[in-house]
PDB file of C-alpha atoms in Angstrom:
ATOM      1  CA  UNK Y   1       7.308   4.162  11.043  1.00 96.00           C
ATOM      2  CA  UNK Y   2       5.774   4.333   7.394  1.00 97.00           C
ATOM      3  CA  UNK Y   3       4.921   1.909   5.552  1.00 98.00           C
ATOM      4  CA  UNK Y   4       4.386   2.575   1.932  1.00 98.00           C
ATOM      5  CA  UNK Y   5       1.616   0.527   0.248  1.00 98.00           C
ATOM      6  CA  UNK Y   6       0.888   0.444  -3.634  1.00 97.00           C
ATOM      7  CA  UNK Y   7      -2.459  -1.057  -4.984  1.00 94.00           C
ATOM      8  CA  UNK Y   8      -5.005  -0.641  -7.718  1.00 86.00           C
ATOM      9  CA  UNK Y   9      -8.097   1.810  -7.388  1.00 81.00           C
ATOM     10  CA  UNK Y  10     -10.453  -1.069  -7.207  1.00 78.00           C
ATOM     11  CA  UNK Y  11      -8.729  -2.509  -4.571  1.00 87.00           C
ATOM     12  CA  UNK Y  12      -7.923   0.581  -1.869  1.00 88.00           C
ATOM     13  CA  UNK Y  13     -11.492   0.900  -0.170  1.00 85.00           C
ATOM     14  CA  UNK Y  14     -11.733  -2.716   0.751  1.00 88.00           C
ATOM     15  CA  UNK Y  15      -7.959  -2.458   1.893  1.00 93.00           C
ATOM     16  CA  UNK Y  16      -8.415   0.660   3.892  1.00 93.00           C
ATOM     17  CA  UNK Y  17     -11.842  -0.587   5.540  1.00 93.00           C
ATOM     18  CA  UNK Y  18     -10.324  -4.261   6.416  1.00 94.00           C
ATOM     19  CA  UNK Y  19      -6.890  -2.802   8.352  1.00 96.00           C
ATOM     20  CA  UNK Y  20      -6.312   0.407   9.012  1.00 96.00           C
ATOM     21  CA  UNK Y  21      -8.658   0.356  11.677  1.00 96.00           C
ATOM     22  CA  UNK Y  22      -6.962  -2.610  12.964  1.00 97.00           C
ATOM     23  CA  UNK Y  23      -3.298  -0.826  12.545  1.00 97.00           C
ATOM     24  CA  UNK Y  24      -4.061   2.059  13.593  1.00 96.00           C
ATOM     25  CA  UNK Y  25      -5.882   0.823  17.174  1.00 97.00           C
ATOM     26  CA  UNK Y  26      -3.029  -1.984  17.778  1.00 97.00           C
ATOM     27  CA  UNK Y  27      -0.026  -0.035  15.881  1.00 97.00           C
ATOM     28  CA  UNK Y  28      -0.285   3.794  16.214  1.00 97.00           C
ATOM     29  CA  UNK Y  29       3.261   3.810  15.936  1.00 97.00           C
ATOM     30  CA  UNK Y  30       2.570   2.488  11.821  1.00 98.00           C
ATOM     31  CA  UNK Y  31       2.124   5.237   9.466  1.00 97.00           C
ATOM     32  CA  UNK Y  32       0.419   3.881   6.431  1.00 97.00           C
ATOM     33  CA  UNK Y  33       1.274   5.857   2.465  1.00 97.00           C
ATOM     34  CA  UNK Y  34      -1.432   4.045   0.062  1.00 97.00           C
ATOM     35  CA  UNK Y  35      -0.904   4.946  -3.525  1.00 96.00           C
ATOM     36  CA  UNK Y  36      -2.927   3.751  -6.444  1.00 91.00           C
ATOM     37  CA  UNK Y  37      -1.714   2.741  -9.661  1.00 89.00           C
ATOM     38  CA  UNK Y  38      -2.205   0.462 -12.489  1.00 83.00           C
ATOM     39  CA  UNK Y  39      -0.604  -3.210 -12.510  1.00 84.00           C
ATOM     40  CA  UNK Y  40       2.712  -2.295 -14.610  1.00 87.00           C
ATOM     41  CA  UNK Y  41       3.632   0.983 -12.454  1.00 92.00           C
ATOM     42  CA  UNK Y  42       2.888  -1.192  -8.985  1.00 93.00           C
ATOM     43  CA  UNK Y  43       5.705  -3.118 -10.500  1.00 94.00           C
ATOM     44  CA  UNK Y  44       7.689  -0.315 -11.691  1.00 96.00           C
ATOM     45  CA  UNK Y  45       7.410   1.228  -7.720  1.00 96.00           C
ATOM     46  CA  UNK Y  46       8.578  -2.123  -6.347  1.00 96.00           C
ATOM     47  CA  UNK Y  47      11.664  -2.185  -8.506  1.00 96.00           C
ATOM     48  CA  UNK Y  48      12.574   1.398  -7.547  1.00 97.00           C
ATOM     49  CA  UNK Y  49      11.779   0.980  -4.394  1.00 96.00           C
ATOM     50  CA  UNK Y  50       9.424   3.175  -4.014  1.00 97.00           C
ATOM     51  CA  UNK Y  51       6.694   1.243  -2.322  1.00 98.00           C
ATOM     52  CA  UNK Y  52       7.415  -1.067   0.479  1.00 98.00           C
ATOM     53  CA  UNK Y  53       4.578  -4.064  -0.403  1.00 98.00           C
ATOM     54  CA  UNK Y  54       1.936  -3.995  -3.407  1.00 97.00           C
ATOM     55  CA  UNK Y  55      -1.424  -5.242  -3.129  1.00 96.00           C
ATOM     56  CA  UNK Y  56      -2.688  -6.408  -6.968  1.00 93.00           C
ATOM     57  CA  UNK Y  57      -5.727  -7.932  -8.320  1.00 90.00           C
ATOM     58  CA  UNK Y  58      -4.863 -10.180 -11.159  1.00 89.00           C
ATOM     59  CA  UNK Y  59      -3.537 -13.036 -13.371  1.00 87.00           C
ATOM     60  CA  UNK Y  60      -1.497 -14.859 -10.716  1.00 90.00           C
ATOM     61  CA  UNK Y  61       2.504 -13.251 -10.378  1.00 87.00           C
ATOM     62  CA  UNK Y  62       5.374 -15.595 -10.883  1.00 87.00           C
ATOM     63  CA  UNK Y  63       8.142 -13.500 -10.501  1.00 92.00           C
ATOM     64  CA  UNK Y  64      11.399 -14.563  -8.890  1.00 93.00           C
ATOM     65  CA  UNK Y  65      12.424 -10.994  -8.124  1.00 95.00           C
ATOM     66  CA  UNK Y  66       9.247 -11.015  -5.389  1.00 97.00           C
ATOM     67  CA  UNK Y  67       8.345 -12.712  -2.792  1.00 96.00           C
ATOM     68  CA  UNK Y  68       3.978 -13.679  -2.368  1.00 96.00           C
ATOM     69  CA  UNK Y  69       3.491 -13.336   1.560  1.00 96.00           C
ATOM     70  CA  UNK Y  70      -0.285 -13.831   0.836  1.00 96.00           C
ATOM     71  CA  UNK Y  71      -2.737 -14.374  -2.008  1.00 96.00           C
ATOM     72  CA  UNK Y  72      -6.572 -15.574  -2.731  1.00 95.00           C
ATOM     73  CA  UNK Y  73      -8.411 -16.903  -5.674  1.00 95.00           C
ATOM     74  CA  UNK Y  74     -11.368 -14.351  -6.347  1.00 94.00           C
ATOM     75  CA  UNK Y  75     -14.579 -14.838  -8.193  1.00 95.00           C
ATOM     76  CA  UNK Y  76     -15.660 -12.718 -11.408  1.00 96.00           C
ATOM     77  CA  UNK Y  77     -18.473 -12.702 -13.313  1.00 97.00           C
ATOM     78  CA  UNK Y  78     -20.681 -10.644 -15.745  1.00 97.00           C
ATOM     79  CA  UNK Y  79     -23.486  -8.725 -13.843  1.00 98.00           C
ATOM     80  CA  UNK Y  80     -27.216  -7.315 -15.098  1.00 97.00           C
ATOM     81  CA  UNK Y  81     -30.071  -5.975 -13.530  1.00 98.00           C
ATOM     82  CA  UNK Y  82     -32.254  -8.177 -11.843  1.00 97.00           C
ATOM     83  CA  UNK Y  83     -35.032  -7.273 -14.071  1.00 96.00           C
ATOM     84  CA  UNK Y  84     -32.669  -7.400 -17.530  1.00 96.00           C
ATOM     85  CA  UNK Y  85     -34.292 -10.782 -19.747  1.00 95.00           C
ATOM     86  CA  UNK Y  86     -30.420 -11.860 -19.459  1.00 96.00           C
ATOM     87  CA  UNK Y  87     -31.263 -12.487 -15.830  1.00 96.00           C
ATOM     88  CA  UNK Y  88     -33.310 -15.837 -16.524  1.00 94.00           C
ATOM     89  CA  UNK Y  89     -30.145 -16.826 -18.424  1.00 93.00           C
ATOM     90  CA  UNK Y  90     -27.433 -19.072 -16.923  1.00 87.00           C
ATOM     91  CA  UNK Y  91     -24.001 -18.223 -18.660  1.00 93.00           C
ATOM     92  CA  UNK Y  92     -24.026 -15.661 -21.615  1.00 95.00           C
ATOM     93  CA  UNK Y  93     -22.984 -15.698 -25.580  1.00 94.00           C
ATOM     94  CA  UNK Y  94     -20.620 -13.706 -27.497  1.00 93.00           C
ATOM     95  CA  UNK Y  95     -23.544 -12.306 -29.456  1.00 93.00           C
ATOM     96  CA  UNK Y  96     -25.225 -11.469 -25.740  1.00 94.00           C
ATOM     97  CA  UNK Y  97     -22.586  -9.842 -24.297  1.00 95.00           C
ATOM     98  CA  UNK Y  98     -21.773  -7.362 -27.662  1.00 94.00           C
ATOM     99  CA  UNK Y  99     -25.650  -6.329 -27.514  1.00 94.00           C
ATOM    100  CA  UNK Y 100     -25.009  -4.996 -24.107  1.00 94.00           C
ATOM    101  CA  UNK Y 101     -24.515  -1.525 -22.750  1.00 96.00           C
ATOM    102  CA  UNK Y 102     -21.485  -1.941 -20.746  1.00 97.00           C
ATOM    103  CA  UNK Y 103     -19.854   0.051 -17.633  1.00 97.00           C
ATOM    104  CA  UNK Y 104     -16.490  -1.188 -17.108  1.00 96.00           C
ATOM    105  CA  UNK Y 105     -12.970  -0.410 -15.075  1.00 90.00           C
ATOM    106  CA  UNK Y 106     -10.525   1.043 -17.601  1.00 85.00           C
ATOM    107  CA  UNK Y 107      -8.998  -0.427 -20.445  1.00 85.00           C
ATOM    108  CA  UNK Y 108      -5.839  -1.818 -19.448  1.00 81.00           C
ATOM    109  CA  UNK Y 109      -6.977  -2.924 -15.785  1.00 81.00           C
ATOM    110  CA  UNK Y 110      -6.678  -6.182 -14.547  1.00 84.00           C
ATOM    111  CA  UNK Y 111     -10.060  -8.076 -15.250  1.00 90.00           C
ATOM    112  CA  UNK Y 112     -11.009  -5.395 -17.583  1.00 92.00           C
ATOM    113  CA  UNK Y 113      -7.933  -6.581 -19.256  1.00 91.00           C
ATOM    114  CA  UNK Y 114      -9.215 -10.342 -19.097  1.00 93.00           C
ATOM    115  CA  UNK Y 115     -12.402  -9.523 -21.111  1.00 95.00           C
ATOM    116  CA  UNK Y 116     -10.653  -7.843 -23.738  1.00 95.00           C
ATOM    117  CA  UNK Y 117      -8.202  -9.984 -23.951  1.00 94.00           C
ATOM    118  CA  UNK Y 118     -10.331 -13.186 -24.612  1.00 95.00           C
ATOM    119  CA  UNK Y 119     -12.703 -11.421 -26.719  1.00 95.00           C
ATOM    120  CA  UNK Y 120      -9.577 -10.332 -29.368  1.00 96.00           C
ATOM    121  CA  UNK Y 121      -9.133 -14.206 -29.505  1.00 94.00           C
ATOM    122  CA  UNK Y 122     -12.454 -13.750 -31.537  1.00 93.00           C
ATOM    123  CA  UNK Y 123     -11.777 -10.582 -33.202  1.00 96.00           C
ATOM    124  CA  UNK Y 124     -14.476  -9.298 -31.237  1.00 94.00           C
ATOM    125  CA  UNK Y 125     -14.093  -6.042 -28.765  1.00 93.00           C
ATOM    126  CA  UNK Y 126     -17.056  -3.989 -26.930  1.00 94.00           C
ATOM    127  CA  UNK Y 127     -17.267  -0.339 -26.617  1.00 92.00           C
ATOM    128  CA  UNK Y 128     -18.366   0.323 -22.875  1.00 96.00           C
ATOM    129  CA  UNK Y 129     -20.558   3.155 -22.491  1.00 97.00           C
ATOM    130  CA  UNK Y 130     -19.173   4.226 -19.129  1.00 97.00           C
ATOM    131  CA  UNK Y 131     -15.095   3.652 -18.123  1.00 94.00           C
ATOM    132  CA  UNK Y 132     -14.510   4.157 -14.571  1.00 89.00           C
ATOM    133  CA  UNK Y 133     -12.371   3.353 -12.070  1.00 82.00           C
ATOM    134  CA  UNK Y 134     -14.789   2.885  -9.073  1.00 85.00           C
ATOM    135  CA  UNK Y 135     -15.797  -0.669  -9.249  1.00 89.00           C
ATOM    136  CA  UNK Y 136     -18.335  -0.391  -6.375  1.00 90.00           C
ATOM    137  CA  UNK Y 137     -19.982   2.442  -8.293  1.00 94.00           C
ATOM    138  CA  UNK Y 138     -20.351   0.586 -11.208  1.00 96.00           C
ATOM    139  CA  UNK Y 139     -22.388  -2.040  -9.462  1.00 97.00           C
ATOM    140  CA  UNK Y 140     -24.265   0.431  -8.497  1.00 97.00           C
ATOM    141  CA  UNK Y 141     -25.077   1.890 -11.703  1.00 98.00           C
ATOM    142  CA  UNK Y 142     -26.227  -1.647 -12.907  1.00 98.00           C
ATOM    143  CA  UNK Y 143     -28.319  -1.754  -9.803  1.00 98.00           C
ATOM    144  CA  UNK Y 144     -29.777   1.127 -11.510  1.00 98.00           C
ATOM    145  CA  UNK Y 145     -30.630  -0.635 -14.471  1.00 97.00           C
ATOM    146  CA  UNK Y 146     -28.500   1.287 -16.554  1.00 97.00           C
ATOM    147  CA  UNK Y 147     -26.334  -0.821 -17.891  1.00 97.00           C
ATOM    148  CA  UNK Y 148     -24.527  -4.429 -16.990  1.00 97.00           C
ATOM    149  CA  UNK Y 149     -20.717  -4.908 -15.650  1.00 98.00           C
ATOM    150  CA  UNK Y 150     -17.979  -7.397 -15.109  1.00 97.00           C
ATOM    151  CA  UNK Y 151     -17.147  -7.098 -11.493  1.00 96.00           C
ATOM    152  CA  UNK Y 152     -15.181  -9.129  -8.729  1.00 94.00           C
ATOM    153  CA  UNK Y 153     -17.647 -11.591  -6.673  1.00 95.00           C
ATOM    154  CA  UNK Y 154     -16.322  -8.749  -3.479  1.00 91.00           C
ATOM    155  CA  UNK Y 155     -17.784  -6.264  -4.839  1.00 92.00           C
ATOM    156  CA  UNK Y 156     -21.379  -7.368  -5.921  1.00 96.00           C
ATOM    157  CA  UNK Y 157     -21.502  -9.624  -2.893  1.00 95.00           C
ATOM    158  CA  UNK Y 158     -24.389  -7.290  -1.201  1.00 96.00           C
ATOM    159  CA  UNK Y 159     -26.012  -6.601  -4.443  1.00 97.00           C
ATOM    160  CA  UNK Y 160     -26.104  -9.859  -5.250  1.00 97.00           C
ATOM    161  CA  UNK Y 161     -27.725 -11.294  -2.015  1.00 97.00           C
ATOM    162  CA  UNK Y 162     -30.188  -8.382  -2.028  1.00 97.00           C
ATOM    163  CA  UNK Y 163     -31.259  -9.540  -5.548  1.00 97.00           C
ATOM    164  CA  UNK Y 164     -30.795  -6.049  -7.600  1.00 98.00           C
ATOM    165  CA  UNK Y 165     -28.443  -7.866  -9.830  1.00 98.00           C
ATOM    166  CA  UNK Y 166     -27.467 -11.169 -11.407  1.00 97.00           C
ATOM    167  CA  UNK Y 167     -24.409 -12.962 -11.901  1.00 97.00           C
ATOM    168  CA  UNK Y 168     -23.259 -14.801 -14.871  1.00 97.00           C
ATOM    169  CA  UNK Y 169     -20.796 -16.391 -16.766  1.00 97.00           C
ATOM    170  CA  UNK Y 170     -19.806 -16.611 -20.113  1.00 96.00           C
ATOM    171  CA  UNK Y 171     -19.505 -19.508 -22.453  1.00 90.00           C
ATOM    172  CA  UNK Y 172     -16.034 -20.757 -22.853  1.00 92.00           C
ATOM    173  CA  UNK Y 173     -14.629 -18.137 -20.287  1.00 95.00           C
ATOM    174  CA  UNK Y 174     -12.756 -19.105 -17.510  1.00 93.00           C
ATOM    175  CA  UNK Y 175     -11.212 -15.494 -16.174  1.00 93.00           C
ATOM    176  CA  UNK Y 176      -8.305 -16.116 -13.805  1.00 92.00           C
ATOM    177  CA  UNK Y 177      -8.044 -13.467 -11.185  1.00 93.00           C
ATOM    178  CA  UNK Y 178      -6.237 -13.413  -7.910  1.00 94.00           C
ATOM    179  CA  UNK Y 179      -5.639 -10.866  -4.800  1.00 94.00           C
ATOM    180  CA  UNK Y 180      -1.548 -11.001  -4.091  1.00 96.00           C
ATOM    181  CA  UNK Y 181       0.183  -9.095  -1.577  1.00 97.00           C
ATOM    182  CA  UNK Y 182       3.774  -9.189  -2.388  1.00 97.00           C
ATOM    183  CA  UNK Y 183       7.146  -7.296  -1.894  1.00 97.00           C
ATOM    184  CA  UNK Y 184      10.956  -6.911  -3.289  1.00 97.00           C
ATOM    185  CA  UNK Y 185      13.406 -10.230  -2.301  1.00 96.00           C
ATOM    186  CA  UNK Y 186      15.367  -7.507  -1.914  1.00 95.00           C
ATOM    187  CA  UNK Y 187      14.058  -5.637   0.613  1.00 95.00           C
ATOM    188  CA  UNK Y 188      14.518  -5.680   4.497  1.00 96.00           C
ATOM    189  CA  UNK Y 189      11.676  -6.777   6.081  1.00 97.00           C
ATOM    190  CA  UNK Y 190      11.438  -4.507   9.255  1.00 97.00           C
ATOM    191  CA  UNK Y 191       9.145  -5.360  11.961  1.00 97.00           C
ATOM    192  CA  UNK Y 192       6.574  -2.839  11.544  1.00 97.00           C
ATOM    193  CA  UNK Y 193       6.510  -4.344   7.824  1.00 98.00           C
ATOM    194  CA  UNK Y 194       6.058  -7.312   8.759  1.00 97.00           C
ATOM    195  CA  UNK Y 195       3.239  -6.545  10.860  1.00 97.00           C
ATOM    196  CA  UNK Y 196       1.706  -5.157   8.310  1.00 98.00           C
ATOM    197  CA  UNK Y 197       2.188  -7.899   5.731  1.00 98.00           C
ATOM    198  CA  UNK Y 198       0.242 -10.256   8.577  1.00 97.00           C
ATOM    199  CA  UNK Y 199      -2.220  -7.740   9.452  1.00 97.00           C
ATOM    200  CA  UNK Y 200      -3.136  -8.006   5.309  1.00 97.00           C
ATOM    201  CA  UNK Y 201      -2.737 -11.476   4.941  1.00 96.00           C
ATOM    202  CA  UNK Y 202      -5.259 -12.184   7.812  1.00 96.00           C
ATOM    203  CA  UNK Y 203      -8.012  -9.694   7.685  1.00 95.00           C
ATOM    204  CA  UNK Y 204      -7.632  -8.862   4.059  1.00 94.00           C
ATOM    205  CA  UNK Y 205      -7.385 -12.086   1.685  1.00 91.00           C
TER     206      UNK Y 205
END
């Protein structure tokens, strides 16, 4: 049986390493299609049914036409080096965070999206010196002290307890960001999808 699965870049490893071990030991019968896309064209496949359940990271859903079969509130904050002089700091400024070098996700993308978004409030933007899509690489590259970030807490989680980094807020930020897994009202749940759906919802969120 396949099972078609949409999600964002940032989100496939984590999915991938979390349960399709599991599926694939308990449910060889499951095929698994992951595709990656950005919020709007997860949508988009939903509607034209051409992904069976979508996996997103970001401002909570509320949309009638879909129904949330799981979903988790997920930390996000700023991230320096260790050894940066923002890292005896406790939350950051405006005027700190435009003197940065910044490597973020793409413009457009999710908490990428929430940064932007409440820096236009001020009429303020920054111009990231690295765009890419691999959120654990980016840590990584801070880790390197070449630059800071704006990560999910599940990402920088080893970083951060091996103390090559340092989270922070901001002032007056308060980023919203949330792992769903959701699918069509519309569609038939068949059991192999629903197996799925709890195999997500349990060793996933």
């Amino acid at each position: 049986t396949l099972i078609r699965v949409a999600t964002s870049d940032s989100l496939s490893a984590s999915l991938l390493y979390e349960c399709f071990p599991y599926i694939r030991e308990k449910h060889p019968n499951i095929h698994i299609e992951l595709t990656t896309a950005g919020t709007e064209d997860l949508f988009r496949m939903l509607d034209h049914n051409e992904a069976d359940i979508v996996c997103t990271l970001d401002n909570h859903i509320y949309n009638t036409s879909y129904r949330i079969k799981g979903e988790k509130k997920v930390g996000l904050h700023f991230i320096v080096p260790a050894r940066s002089p923002l890292a005896d700091k406790d939350s950051l400024s405006t005027e700190d965070i435009l003197e940065q070098d910044w490597l973020l996700t793409e413009k457009g993308m999710s908490y990428r999206r929430l940064l932007d978004e409440w820096l236009a409030k001020a009429s303020l933007e920054v111009r990231p010196v690295l765009e890419a899509g691999q959120a654990d690489l980016l840590c990584s590259l801070v880790e390197m002290e070449l630059g800071c970030s704006f990560l999910p807490d599940y990402i920088t989680e080893d970083a951060e307890k091996q103390g090559t980094i340092k989270r922070l807020t901001a002032k007056g930020f308060e980023p919203d960001l949330w792992k769903q897994i959701l699918h069509h009202r519309e569609k038939w749940v068949s059991p192999s999808m629903q197996t799925v759906l709890r195999i997500m919802t349990e060793r996933w969120l």
